[in-house]
PDB file of C-alpha atoms in Angstrom:
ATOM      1  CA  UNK A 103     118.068 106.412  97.282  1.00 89.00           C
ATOM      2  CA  UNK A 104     114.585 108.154  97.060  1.00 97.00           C
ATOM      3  CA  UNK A 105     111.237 107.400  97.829  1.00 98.00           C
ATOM      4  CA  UNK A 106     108.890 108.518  94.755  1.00 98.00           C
ATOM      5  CA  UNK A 107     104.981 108.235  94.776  1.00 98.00           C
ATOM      6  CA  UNK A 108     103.701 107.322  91.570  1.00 98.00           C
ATOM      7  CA  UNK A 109      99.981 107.929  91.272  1.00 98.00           C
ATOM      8  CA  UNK A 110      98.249 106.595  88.336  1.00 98.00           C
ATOM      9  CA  UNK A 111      95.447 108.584  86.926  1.00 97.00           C
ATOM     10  CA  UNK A 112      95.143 107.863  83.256  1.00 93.00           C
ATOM     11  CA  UNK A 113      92.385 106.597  83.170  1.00 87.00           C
ATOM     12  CA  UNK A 114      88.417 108.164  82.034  1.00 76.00           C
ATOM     13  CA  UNK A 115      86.250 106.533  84.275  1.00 69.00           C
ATOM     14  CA  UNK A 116      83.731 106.071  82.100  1.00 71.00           C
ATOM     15  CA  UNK A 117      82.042 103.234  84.419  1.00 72.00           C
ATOM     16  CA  UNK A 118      80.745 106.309  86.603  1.00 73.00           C
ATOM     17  CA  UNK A 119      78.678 108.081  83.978  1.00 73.00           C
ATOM     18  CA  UNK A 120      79.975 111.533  85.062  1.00 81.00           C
ATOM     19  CA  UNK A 121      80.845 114.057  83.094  1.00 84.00           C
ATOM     20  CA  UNK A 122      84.777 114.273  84.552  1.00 91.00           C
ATOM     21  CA  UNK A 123      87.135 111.361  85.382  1.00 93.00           C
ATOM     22  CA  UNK A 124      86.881 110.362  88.986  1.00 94.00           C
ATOM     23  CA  UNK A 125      90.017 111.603  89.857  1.00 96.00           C
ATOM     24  CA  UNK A 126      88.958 115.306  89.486  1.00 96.00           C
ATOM     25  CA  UNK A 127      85.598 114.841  90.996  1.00 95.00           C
ATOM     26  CA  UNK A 128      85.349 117.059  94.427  1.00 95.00           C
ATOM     27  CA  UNK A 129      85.013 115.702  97.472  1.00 95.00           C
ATOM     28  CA  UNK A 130      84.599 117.569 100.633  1.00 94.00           C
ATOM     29  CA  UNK A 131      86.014 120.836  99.114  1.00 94.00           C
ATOM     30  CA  UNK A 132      89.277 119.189  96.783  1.00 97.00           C
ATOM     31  CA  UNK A 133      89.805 117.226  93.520  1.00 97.00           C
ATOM     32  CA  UNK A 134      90.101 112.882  94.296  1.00 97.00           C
ATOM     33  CA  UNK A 135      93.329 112.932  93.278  1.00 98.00           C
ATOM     34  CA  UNK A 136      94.311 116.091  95.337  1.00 98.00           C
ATOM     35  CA  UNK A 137      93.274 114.307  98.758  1.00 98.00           C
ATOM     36  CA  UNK A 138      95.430 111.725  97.441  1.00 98.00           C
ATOM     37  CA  UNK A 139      98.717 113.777  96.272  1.00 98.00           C
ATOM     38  CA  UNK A 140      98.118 115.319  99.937  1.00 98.00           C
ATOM     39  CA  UNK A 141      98.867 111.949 101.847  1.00 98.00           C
ATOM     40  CA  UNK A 142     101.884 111.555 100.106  1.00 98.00           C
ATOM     41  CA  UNK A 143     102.792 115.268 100.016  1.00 98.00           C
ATOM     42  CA  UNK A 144     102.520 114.690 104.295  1.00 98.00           C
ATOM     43  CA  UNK A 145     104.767 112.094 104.378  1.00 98.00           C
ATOM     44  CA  UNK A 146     108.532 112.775 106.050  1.00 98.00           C
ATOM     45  CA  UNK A 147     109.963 109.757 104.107  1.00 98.00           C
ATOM     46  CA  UNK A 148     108.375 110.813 100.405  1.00 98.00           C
ATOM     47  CA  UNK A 149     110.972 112.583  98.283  1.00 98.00           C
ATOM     48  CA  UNK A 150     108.747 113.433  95.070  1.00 98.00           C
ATOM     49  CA  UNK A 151     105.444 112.417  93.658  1.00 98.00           C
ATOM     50  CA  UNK A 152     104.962 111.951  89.849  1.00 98.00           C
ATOM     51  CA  UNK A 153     101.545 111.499  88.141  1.00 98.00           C
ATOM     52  CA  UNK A 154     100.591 109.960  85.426  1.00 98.00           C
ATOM     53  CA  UNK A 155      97.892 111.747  84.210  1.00 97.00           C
ATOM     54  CA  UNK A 156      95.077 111.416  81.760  1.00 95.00           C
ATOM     55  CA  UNK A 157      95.505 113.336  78.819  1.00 93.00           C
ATOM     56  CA  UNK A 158      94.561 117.114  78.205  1.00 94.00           C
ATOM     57  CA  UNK A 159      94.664 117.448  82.093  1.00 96.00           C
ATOM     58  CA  UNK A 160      97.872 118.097  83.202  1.00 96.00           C
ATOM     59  CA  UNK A 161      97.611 121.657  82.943  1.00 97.00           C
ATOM     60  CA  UNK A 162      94.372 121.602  85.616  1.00 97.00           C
ATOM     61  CA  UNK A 163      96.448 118.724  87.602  1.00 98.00           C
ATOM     62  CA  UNK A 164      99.130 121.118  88.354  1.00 98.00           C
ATOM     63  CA  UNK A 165      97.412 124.072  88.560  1.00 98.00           C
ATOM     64  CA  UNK A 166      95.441 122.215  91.421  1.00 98.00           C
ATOM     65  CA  UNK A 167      98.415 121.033  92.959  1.00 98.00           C
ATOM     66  CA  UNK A 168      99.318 124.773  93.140  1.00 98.00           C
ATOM     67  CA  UNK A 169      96.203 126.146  94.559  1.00 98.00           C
ATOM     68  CA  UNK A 170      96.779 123.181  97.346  1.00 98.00           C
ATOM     69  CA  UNK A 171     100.176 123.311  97.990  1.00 97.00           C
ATOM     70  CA  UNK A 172     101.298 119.936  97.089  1.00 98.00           C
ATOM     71  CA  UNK A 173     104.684 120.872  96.707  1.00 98.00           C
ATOM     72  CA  UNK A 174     106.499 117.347  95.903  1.00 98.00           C
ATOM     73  CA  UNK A 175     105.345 117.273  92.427  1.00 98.00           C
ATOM     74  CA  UNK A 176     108.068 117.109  90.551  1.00 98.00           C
ATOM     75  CA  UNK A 177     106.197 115.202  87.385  1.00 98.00           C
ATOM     76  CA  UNK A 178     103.631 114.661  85.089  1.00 98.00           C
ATOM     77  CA  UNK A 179     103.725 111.913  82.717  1.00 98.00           C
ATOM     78  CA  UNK A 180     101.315 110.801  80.121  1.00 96.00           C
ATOM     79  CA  UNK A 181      98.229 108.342  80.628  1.00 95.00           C
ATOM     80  CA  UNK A 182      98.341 105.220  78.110  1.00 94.00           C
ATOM     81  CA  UNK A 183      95.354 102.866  77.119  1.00 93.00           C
ATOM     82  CA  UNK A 184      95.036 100.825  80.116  1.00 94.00           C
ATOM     83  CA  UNK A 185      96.568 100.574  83.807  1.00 95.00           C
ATOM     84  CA  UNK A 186      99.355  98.800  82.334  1.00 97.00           C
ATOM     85  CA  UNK A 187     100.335 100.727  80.486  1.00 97.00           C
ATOM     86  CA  UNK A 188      99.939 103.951  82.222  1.00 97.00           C
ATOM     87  CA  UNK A 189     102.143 102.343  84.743  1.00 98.00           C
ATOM     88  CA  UNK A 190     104.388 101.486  82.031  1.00 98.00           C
ATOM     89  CA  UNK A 191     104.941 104.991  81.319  1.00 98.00           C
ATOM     90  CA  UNK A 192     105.341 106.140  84.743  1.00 98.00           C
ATOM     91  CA  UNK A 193     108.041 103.788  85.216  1.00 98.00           C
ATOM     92  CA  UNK A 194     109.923 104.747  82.478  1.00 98.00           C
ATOM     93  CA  UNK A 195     109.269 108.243  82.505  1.00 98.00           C
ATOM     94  CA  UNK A 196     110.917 108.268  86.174  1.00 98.00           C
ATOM     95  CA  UNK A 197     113.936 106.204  84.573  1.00 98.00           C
ATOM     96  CA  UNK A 198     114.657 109.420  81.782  1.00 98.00           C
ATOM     97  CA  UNK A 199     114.119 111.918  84.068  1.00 98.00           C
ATOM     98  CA  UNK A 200     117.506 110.469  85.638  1.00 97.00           C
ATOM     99  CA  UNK A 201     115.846 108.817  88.784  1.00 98.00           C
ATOM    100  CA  UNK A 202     118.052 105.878  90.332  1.00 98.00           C
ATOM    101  CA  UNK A 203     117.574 101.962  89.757  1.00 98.00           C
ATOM    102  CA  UNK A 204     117.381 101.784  93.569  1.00 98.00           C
ATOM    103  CA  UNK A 205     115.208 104.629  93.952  1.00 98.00           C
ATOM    104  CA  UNK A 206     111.833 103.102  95.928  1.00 98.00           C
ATOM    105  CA  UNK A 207     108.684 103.716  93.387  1.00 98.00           C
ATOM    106  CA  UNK A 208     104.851 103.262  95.616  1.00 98.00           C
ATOM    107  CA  UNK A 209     102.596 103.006  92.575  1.00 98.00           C
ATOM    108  CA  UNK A 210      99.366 103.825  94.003  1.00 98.00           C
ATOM    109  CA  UNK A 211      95.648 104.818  92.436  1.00 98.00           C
ATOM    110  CA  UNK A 212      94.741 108.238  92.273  1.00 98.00           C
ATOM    111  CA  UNK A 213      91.418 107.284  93.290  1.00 97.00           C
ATOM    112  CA  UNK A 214      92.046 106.091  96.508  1.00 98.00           C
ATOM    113  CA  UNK A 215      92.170 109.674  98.300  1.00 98.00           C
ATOM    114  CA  UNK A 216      92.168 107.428 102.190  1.00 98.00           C
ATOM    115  CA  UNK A 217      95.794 106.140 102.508  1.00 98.00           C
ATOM    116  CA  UNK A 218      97.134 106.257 105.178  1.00 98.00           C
ATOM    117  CA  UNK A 219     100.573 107.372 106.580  1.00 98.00           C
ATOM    118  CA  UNK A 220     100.643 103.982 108.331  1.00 98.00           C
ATOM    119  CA  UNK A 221     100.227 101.988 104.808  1.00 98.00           C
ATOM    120  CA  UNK A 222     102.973 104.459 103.371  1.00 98.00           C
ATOM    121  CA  UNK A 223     105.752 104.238 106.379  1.00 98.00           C
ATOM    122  CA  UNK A 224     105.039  99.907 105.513  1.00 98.00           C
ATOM    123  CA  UNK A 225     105.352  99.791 102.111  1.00 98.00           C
ATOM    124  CA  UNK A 226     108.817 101.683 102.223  1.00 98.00           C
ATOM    125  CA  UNK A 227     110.210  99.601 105.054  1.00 98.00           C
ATOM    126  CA  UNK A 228     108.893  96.066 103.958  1.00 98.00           C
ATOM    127  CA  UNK A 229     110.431  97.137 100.035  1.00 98.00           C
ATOM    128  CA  UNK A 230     113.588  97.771 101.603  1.00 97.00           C
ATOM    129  CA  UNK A 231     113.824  94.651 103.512  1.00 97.00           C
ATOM    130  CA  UNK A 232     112.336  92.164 101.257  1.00 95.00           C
ATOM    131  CA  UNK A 233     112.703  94.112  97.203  1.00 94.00           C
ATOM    132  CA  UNK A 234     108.873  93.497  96.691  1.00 96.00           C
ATOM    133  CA  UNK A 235     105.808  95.243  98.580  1.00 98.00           C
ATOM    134  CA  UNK A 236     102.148  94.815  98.191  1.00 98.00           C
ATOM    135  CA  UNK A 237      99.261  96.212  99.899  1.00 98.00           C
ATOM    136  CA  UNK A 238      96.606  93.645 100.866  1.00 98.00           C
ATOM    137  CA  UNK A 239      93.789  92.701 103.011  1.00 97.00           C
ATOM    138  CA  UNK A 240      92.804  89.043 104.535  1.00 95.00           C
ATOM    139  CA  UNK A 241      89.645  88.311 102.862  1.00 94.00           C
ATOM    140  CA  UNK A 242      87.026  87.579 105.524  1.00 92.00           C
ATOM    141  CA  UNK A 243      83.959  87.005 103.347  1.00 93.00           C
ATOM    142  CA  UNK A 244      83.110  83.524 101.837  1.00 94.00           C
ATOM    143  CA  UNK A 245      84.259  82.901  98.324  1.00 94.00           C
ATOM    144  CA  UNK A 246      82.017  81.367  95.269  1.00 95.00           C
ATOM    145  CA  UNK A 247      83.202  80.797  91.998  1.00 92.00           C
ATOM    146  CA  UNK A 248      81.036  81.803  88.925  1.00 94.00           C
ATOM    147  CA  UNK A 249      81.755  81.186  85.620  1.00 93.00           C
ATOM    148  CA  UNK A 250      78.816  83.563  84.634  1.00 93.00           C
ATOM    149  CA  UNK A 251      77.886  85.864  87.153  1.00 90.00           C
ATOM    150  CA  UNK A 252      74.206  84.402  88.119  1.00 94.00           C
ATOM    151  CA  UNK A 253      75.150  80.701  89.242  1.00 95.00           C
ATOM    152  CA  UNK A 254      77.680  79.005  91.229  1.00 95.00           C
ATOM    153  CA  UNK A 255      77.926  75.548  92.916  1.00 93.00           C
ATOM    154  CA  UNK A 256      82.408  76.124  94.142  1.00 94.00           C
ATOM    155  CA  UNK A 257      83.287  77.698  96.999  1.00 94.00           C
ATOM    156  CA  UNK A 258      87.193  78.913  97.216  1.00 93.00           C
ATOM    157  CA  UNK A 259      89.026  78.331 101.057  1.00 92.00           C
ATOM    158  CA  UNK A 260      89.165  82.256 102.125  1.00 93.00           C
ATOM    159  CA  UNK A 261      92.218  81.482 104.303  1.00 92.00           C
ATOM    160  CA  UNK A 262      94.344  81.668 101.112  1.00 91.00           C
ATOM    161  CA  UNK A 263      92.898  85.058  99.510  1.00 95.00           C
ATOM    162  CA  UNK A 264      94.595  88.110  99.514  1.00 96.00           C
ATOM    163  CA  UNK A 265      92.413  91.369  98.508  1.00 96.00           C
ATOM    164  CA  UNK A 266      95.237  93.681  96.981  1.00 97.00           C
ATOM    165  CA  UNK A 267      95.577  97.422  97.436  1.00 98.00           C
ATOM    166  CA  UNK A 268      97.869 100.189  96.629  1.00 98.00           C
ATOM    167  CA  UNK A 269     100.710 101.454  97.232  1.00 98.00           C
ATOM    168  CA  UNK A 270     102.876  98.348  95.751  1.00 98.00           C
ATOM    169  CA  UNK A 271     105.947  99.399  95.992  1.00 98.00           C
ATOM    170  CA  UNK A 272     109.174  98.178  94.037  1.00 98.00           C
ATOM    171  CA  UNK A 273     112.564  99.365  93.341  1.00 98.00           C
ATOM    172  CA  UNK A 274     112.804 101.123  90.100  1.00 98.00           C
ATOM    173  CA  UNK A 275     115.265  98.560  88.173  1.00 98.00           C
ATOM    174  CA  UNK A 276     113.374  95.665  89.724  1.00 97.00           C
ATOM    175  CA  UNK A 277     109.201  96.978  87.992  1.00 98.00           C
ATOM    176  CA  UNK A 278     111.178  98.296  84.629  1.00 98.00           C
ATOM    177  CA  UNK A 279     113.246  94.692  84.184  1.00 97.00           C
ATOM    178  CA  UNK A 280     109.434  93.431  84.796  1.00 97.00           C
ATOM    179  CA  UNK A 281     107.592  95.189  82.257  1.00 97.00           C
ATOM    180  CA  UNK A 282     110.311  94.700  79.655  1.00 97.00           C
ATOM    181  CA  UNK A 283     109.637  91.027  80.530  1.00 96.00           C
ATOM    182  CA  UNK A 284     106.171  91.034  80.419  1.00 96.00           C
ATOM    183  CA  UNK A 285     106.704  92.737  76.888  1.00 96.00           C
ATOM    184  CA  UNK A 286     108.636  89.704  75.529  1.00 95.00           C
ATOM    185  CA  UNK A 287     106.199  87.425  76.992  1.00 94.00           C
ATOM    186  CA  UNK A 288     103.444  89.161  75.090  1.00 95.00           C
ATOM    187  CA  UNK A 289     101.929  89.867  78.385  1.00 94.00           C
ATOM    188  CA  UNK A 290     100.308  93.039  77.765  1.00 91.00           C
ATOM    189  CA  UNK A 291      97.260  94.052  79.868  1.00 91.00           C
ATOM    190  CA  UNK A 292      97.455  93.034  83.609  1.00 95.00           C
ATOM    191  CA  UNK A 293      95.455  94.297  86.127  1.00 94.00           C
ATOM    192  CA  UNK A 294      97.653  95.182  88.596  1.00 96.00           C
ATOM    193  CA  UNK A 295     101.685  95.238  89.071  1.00 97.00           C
ATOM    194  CA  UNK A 296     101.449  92.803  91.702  1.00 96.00           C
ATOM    195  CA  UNK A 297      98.959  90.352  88.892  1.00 96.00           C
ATOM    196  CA  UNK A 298     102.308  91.563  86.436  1.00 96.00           C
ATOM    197  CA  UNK A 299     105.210  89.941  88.456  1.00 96.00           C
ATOM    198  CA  UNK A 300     102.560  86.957  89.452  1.00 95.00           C
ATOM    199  CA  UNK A 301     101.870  85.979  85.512  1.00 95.00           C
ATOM    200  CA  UNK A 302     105.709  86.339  85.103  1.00 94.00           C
ATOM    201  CA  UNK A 303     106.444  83.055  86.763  1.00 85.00           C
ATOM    202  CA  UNK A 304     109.162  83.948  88.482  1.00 73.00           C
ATOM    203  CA  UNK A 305     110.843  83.507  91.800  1.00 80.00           C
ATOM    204  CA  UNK A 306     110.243  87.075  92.655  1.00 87.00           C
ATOM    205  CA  UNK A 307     108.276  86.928  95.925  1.00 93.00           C
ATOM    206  CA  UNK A 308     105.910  89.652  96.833  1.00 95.00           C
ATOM    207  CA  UNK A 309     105.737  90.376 100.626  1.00 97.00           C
ATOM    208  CA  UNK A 310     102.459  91.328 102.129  1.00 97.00           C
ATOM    209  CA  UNK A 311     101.744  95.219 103.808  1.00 97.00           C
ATOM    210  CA  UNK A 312      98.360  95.176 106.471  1.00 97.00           C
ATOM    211  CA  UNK A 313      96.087  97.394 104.644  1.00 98.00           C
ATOM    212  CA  UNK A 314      92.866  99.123 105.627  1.00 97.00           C
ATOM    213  CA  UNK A 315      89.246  98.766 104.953  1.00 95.00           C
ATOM    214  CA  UNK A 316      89.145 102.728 104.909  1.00 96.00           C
ATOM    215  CA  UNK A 317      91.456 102.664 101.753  1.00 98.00           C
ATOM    216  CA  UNK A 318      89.077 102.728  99.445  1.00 96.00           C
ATOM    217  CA  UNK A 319      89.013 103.233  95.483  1.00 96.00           C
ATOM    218  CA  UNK A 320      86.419 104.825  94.219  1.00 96.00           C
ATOM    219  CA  UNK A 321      84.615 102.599  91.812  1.00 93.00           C
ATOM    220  CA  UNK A 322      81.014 103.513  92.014  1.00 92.00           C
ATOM    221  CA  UNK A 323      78.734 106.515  93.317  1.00 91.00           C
ATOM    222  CA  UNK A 324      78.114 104.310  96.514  1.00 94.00           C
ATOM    223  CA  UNK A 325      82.267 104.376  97.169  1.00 95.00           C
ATOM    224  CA  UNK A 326      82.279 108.232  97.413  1.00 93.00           C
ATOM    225  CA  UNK A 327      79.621 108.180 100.151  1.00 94.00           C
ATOM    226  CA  UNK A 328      81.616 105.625 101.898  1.00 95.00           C
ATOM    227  CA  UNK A 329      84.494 108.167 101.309  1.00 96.00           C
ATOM    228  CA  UNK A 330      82.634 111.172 102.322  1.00 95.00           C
ATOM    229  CA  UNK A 331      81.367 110.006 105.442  1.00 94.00           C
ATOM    230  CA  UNK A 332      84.728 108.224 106.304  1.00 95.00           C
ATOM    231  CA  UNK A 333      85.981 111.478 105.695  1.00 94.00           C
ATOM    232  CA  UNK A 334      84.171 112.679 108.967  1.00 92.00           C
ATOM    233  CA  UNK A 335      84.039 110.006 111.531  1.00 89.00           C
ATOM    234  CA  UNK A 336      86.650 109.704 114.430  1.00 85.00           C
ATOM    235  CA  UNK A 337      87.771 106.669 116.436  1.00 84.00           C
ATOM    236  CA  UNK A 338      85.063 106.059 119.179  1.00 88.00           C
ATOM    237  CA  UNK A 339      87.288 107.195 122.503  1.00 88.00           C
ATOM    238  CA  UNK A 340      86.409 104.036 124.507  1.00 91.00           C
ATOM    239  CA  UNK A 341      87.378 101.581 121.566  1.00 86.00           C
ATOM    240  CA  UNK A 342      90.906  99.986 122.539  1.00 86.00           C
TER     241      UNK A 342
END
């Protein structure tokens, strides 16, 4: 059995009005994605990463990955139309490419470059134990529901809230015999794979990884300051 990262980066990012998807943007002297690839790449337990990549940039996605010596690349896979289905090619990209049913798959956002080895080390271990991993964070802020964006008068109990991240990590058979049920249910664009096996309505329970403020994804022009700076702060020594 094998432990695969599989980093989506399909997507444009048009919502930053920049001239290049996030994911290649440089931040403190390397591509997004590269920062990310090199958490992975660091990681005793990760066997292979494979990327699924936006298309027309493969060729600079590896020939980045060669000038920083991320040397578990082992694939490149095609971007679709949405998350979904960029995911949706990963998966089964890994599957003809002769990887195992068992094989552990962390599906994770190329553009959040701040995992850490902690996260990674949980995911696998939880997935082994329990079949289903999912990065998340106890929300802490109050909750209002708005039906359009300006007014509200519902709050929602913040005890129950779970604010996902990536990795989520699945066996191989286990996300492919998802999506090919999703696909007969007509269920065709969900956010996320963890929002995927919810909508299914199945008895498939998703266990919860600790995740971290600092793991970021870079959404807006504000998020790469965030990154940027978190990029060089330490732990204050006197903080337990």
């Amino acid at each position: 059995m094998s432990n695969i990262a599989l980093i989506i980066a399909g997507g444009s990012g048009n919502r930053m009005g920049q001239d290049i998807p996030k994911q290649f943007m440089h931040i403190d002297g390397a591509p997004v994605i590269i920062h990310t690839m090199k958490a992975f790449e660091q990681h005793p337990d990760i066997d292979g990463i494979a990327v699924v990549c936006l298309h027309g940039w493969d060729t600079i996605l590896q020939s980045y990955a060669n000038q920083f010596s991320i040397t578990k690349l082992k694939w490149i896979f095609s971007g679709g139309k949405s998350g979904m289905e960029s995911i949706h090619n990963g998966i089964f990209g890994l599957k003809e490419v002769g990887c195992d049913d068992e094989d552990l798959v962390l599906i994770h956002d190329a553009v959040r470059p701040l995992l850490s080895q902690e996260i990674i080390s949980s995911n696998i271990a939880i997935c082994k134990a329990y079949g289903y991993a999912i990065t998340g964070i106890q929300c802490r802020e109050a909750i209002l529901k708005s039906e359009d964006g300006f007014t509200t008068t519902t709050s929602i109990p913040r005890d129950t809230l779970i604010r996902t991240q990536t990795p989520q990590t699945f066996r191989l058979g286990n996300i492919i015999a998802a999506h090919d049920e999703a696909a007969q249910k007509g269920i065709k664009d969900s956010v996320a794979s963890c929002t995927l096996i919810a909508e299914l309505g199945t008895d498939r329970v998703m266990h919860v990884v600790p995740g971290s403020e600092k793991n970021i994804k870079i959404t807006t022009v504000e998020d790469i300051e965030m990154i940027k700076a978190l990029m060089h702060t330490a732990k204050e020594s006197w903080l337990k």
